[in-house]
JSON list of C-alpha atoms in Angstrom, two decimals:
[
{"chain": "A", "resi": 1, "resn": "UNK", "atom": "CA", "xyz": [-21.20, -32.65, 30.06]},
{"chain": "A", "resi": 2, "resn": "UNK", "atom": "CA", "xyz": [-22.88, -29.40, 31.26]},
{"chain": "A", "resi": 3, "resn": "UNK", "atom": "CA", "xyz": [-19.40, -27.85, 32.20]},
{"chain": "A", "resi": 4, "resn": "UNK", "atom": "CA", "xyz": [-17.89, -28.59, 29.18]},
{"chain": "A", "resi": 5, "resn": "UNK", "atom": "CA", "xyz": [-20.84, -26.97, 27.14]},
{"chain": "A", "resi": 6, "resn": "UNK", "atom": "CA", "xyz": [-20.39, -23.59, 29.57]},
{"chain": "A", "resi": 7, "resn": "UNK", "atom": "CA", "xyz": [-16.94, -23.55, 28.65]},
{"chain": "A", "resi": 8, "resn": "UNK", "atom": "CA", "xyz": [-17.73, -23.52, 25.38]},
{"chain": "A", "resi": 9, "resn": "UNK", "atom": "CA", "xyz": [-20.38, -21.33, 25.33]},
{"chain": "A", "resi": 10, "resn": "UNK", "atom": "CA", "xyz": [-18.04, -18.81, 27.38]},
{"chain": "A", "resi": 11, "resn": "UNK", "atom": "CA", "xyz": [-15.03, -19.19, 24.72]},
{"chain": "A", "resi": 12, "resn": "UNK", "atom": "CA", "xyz": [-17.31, -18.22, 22.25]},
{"chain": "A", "resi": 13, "resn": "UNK", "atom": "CA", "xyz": [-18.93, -14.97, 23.51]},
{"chain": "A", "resi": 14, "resn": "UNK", "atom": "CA", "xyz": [-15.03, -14.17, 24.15]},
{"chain": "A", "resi": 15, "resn": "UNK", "atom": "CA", "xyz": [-13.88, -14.43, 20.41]},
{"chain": "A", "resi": 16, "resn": "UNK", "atom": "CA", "xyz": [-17.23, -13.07, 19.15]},
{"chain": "A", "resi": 17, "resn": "UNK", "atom": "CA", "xyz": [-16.59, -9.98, 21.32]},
{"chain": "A", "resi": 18, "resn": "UNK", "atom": "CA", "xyz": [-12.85, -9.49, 21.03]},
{"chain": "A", "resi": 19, "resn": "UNK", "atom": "CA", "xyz": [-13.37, -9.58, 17.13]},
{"chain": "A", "resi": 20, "resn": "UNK", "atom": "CA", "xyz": [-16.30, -7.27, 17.38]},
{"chain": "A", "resi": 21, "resn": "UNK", "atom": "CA", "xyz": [-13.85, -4.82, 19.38]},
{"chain": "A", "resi": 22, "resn": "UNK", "atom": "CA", "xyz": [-11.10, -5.65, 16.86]},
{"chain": "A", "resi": 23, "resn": "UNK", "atom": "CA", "xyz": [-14.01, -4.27, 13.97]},
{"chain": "A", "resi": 24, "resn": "UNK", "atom": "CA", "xyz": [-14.77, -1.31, 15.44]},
{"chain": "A", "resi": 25, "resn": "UNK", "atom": "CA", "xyz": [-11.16, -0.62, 16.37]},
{"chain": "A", "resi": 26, "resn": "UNK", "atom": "CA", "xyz": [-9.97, -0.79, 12.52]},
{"chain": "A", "resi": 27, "resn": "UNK", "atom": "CA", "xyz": [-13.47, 1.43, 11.10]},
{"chain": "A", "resi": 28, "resn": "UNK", "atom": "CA", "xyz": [-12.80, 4.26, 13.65]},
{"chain": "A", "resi": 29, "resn": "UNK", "atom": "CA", "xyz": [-9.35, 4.58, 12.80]},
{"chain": "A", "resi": 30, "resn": "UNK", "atom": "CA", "xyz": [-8.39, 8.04, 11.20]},
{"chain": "A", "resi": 31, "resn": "UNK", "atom": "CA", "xyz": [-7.19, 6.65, 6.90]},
{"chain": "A", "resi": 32, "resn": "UNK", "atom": "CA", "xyz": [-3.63, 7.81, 6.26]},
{"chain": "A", "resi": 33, "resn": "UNK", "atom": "CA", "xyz": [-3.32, 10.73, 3.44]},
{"chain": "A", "resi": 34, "resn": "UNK", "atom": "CA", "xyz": [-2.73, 8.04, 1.13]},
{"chain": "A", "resi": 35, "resn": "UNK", "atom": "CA", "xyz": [-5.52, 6.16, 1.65]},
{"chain": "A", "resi": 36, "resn": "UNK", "atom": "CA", "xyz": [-8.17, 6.41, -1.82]},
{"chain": "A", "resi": 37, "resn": "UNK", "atom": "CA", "xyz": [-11.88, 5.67, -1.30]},
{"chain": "A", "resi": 38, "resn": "UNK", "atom": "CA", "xyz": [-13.78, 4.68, -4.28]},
{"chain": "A", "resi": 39, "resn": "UNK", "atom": "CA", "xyz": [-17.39, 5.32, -3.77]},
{"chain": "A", "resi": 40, "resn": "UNK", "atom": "CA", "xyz": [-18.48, 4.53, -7.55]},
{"chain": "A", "resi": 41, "resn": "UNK", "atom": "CA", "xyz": [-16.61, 1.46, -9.22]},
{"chain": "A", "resi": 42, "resn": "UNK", "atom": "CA", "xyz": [-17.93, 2.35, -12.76]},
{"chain": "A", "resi": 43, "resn": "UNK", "atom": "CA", "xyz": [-14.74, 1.11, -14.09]},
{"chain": "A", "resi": 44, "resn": "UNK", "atom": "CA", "xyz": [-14.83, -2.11, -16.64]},
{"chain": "A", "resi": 45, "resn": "UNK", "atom": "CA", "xyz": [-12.99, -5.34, -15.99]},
{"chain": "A", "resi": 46, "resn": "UNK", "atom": "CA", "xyz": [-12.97, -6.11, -20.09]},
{"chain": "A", "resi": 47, "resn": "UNK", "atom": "CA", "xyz": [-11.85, -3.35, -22.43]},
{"chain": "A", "resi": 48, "resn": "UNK", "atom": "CA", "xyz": [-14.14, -3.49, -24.93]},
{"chain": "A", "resi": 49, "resn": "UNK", "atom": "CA", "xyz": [-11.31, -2.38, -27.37]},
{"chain": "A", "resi": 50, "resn": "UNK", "atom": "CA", "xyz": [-7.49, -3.10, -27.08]},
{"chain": "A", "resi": 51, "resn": "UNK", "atom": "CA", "xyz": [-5.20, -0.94, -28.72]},
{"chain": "A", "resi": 52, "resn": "UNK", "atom": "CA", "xyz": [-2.93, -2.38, -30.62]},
{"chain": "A", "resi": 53, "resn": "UNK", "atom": "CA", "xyz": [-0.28, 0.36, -30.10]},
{"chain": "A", "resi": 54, "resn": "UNK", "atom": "CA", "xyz": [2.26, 0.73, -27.54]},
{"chain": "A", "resi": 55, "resn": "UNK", "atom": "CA", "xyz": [0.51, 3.14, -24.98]},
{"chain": "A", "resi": 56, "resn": "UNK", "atom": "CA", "xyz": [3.77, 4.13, -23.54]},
{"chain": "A", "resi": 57, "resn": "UNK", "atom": "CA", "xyz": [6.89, 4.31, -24.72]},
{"chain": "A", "resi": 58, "resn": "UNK", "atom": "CA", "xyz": [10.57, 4.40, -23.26]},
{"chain": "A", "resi": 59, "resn": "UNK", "atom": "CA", "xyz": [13.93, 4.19, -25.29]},
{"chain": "A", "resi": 60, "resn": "UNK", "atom": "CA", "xyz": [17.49, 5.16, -24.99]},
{"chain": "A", "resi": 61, "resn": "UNK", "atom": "CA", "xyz": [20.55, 4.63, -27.52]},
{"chain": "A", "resi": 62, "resn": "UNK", "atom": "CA", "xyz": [22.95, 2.00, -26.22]},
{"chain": "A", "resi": 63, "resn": "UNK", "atom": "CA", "xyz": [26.79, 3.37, -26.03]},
{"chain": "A", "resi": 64, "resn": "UNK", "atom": "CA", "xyz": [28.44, 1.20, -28.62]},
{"chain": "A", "resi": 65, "resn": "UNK", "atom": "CA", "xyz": [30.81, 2.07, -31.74]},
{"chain": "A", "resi": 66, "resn": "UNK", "atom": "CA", "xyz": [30.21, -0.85, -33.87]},
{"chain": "A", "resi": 67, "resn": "UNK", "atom": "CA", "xyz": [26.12, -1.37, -33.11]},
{"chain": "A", "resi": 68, "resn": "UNK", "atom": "CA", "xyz": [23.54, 0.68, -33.21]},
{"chain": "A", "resi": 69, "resn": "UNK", "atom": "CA", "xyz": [21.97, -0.66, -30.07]},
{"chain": "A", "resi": 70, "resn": "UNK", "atom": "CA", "xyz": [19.04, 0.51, -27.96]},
{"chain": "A", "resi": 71, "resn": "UNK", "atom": "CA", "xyz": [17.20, 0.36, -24.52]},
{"chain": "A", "resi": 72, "resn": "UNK", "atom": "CA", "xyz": [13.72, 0.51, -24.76]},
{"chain": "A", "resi": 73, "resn": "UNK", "atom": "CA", "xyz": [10.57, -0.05, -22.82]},
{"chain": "A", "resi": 74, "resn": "UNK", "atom": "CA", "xyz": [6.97, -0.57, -24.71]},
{"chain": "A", "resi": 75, "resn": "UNK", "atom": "CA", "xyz": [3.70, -0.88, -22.52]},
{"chain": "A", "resi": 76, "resn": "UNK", "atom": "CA", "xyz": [0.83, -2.69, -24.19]},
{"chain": "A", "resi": 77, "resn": "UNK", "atom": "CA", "xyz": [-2.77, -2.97, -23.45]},
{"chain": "A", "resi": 78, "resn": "UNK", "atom": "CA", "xyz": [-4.10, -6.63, -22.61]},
{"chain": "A", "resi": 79, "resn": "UNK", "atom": "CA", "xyz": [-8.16, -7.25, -22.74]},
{"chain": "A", "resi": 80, "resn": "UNK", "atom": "CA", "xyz": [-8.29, -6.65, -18.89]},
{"chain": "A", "resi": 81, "resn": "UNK", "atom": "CA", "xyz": [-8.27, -2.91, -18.06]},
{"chain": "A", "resi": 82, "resn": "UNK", "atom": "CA", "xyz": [-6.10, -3.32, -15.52]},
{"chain": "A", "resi": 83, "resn": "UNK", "atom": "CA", "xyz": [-3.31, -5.69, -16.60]},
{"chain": "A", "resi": 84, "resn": "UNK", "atom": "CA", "xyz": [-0.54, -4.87, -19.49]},
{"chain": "A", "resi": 85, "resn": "UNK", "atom": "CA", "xyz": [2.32, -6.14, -21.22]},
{"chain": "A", "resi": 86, "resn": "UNK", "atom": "CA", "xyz": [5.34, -4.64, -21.33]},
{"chain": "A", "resi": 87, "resn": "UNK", "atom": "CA", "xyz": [8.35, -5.46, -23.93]},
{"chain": "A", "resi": 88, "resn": "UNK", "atom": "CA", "xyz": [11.60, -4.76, -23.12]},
{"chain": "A", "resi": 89, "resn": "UNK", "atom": "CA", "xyz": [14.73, -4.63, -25.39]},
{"chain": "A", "resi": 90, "resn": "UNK", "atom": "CA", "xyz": [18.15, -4.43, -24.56]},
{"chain": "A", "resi": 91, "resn": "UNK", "atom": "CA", "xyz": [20.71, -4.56, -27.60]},
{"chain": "A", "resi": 92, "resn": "UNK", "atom": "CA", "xyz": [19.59, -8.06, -28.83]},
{"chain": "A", "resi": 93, "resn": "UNK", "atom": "CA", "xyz": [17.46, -9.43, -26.04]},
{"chain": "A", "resi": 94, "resn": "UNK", "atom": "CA", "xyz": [13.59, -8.95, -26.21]},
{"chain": "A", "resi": 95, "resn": "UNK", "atom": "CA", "xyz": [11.80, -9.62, -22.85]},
{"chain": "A", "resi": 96, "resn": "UNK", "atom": "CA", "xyz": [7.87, -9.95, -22.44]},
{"chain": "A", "resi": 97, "resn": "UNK", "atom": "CA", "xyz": [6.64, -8.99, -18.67]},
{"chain": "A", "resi": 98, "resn": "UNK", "atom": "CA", "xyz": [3.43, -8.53, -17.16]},
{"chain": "A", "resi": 99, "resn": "UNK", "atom": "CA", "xyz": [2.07, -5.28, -15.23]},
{"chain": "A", "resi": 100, "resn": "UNK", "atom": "CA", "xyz": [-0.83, -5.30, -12.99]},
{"chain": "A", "resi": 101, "resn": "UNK", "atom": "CA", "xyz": [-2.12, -1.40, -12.36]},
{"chain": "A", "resi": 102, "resn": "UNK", "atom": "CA", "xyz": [-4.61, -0.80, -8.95]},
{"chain": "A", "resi": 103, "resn": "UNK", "atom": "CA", "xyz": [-7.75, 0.21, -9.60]},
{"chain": "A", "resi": 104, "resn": "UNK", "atom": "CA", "xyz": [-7.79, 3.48, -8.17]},
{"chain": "A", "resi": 105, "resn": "UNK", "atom": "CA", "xyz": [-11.65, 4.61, -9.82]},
{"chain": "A", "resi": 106, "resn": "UNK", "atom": "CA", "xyz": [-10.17, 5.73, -12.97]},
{"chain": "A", "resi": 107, "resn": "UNK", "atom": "CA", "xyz": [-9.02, 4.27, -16.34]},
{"chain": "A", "resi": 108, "resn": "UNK", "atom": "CA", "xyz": [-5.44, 3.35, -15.74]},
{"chain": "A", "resi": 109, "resn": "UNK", "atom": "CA", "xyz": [-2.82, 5.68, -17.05]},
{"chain": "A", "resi": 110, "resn": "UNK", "atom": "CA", "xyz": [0.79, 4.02, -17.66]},
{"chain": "A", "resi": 111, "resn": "UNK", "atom": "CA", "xyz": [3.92, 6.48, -17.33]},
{"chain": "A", "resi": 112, "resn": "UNK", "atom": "CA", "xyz": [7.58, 5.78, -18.30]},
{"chain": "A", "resi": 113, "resn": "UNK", "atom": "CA", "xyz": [10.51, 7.62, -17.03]},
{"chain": "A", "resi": 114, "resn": "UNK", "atom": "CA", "xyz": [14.15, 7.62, -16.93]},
{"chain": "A", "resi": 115, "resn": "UNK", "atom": "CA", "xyz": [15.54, 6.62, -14.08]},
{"chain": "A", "resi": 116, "resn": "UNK", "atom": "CA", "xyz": [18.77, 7.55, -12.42]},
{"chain": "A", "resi": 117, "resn": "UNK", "atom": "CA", "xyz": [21.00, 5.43, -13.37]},
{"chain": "A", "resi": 118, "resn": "UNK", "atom": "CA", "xyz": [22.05, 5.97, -17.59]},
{"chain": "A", "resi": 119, "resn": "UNK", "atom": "CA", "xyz": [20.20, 2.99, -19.02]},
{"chain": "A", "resi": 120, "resn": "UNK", "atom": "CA", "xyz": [17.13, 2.62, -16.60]},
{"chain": "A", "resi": 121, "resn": "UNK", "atom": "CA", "xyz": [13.25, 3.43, -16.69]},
{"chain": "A", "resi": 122, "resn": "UNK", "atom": "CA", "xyz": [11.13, 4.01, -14.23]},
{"chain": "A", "resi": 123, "resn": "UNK", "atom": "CA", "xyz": [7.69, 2.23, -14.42]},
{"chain": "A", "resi": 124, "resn": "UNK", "atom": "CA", "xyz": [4.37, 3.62, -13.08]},
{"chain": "A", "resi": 125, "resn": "UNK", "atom": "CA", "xyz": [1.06, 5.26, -13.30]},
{"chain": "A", "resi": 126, "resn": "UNK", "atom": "CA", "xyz": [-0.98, 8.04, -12.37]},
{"chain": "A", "resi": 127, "resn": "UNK", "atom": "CA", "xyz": [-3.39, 8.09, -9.17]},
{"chain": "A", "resi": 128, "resn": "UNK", "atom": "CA", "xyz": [-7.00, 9.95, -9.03]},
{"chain": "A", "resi": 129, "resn": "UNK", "atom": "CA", "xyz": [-4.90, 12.96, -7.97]},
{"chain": "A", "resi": 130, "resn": "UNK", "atom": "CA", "xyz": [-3.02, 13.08, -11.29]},
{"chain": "A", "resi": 131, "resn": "UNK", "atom": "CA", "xyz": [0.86, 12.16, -9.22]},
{"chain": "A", "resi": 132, "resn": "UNK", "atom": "CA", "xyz": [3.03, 9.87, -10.73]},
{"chain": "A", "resi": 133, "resn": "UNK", "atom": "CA", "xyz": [3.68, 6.75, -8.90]},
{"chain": "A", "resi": 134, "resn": "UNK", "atom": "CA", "xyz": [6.67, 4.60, -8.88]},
{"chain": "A", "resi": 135, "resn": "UNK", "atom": "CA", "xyz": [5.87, 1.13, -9.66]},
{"chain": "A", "resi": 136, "resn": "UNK", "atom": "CA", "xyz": [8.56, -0.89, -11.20]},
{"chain": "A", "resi": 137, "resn": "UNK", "atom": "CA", "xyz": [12.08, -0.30, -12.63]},
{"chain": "A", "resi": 138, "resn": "UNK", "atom": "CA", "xyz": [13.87, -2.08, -15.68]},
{"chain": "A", "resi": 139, "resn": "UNK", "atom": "CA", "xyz": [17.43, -1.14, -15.93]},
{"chain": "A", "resi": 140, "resn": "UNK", "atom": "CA", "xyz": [20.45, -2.55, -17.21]},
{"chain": "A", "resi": 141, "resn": "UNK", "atom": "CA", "xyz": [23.03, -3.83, -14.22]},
{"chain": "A", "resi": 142, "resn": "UNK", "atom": "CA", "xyz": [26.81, -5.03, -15.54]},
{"chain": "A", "resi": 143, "resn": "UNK", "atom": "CA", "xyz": [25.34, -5.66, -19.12]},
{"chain": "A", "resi": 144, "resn": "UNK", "atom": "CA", "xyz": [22.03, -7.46, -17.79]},
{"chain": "A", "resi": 145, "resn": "UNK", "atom": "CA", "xyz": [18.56, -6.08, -17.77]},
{"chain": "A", "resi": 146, "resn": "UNK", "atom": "CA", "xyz": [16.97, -6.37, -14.28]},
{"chain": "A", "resi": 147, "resn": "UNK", "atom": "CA", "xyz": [13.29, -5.70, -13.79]},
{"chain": "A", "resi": 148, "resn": "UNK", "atom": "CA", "xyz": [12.60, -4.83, -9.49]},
{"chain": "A", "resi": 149, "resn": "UNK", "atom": "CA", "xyz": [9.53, -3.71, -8.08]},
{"chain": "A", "resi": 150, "resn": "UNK", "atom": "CA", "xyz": [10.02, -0.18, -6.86]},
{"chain": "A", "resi": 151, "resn": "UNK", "atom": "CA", "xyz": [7.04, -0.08, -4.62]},
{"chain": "A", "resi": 152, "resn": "UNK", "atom": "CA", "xyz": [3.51, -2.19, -3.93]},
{"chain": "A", "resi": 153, "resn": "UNK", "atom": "CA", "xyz": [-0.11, -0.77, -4.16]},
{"chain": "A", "resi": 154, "resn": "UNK", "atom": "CA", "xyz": [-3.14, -2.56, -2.79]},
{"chain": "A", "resi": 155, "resn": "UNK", "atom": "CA", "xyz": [-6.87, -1.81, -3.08]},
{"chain": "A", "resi": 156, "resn": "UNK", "atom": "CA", "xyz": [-9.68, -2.78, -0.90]},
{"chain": "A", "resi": 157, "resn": "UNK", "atom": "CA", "xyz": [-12.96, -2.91, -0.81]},
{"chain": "A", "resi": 158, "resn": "UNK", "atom": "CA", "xyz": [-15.49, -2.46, 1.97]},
{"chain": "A", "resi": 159, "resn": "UNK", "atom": "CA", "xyz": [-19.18, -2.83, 2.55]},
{"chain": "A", "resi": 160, "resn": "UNK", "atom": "CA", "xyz": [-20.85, -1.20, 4.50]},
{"chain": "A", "resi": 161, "resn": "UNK", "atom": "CA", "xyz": [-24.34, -1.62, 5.93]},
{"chain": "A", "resi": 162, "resn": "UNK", "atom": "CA", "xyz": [-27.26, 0.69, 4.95]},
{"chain": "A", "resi": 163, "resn": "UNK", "atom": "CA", "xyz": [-29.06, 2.04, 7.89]}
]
């Protein structure tokens, strides 16, 4: 009985101190360029007011004879700061998607531009340093509108003790 409590007793101080070196090893390493710090989240969840007009707008004329067909994007605020809808048209299809935007410490700030290829948008935002960021791209592939994700953004937060 006494062995088997040792062992334990030994297999714990191992994982306690192999995931306090693990700690230390990930707060003293040097943050990337790209890495944000937000030292003041004064930044609302709610907006207290949603505007009711598209706060970004995309749209191209589709090539057809007989139609007068368009491509267009239209970026809408939702209650939550962060989150908005976008509405997509392509000739006669009308597509609802969702867009989630990182908090980076600032009011979000959604960007549309065109893309490469003729009938395409680019979908993003701005960072704290005022640079566009690819997010997402809605373009039309063979006659169908595809909607990819460009590139992912995360945000974490850490706590740290006050000494």
């Amino acid at each position: 009985m006494t062995i088997k409590i040792g062992l334990l007793s030994i297999f714990i101080m191992v994982v306690t101190s192999c995931n306090y070196t693990k700690n230390n090893a990930l707060q003293s390493s040097d943050a990337s360029d790209t890495t944000t710090y937000i030292t003041n989240d004064t930044i609302p969840n709610f907006r207290k007011i949603i505007n009711r007009n598209a706060v970004a707008s995309f749209s191209k004329n589709v090539p057809d004879e007989f139609n007068k067909w368009v491509f267009a994007v239209d970026v809408y605020e939702t209650k939550e700061t962060f989150k908005y809808n976008m509405r997509i048209k392509y000739k006669e299809l009308t597509v609802s998607d969702s867009l989630r935007i990182p908090n980076f410490g600032i009011m979000p700030k959604v960007i549309l531009q065109s893309g490469k290829e003729p009938l395409s948008c680019i979908i993003g935002f701005t960072d704290k340093k005022g640079n566009f960021k690819e997010y997402r791209k809605a373009f039309i592939d063979n006659d169908r509108l595809r909607i990819v994700s460009l590139k992912s953004y995360f945000v974490a937060a850490y706590k740290t003790k006050m000494q």
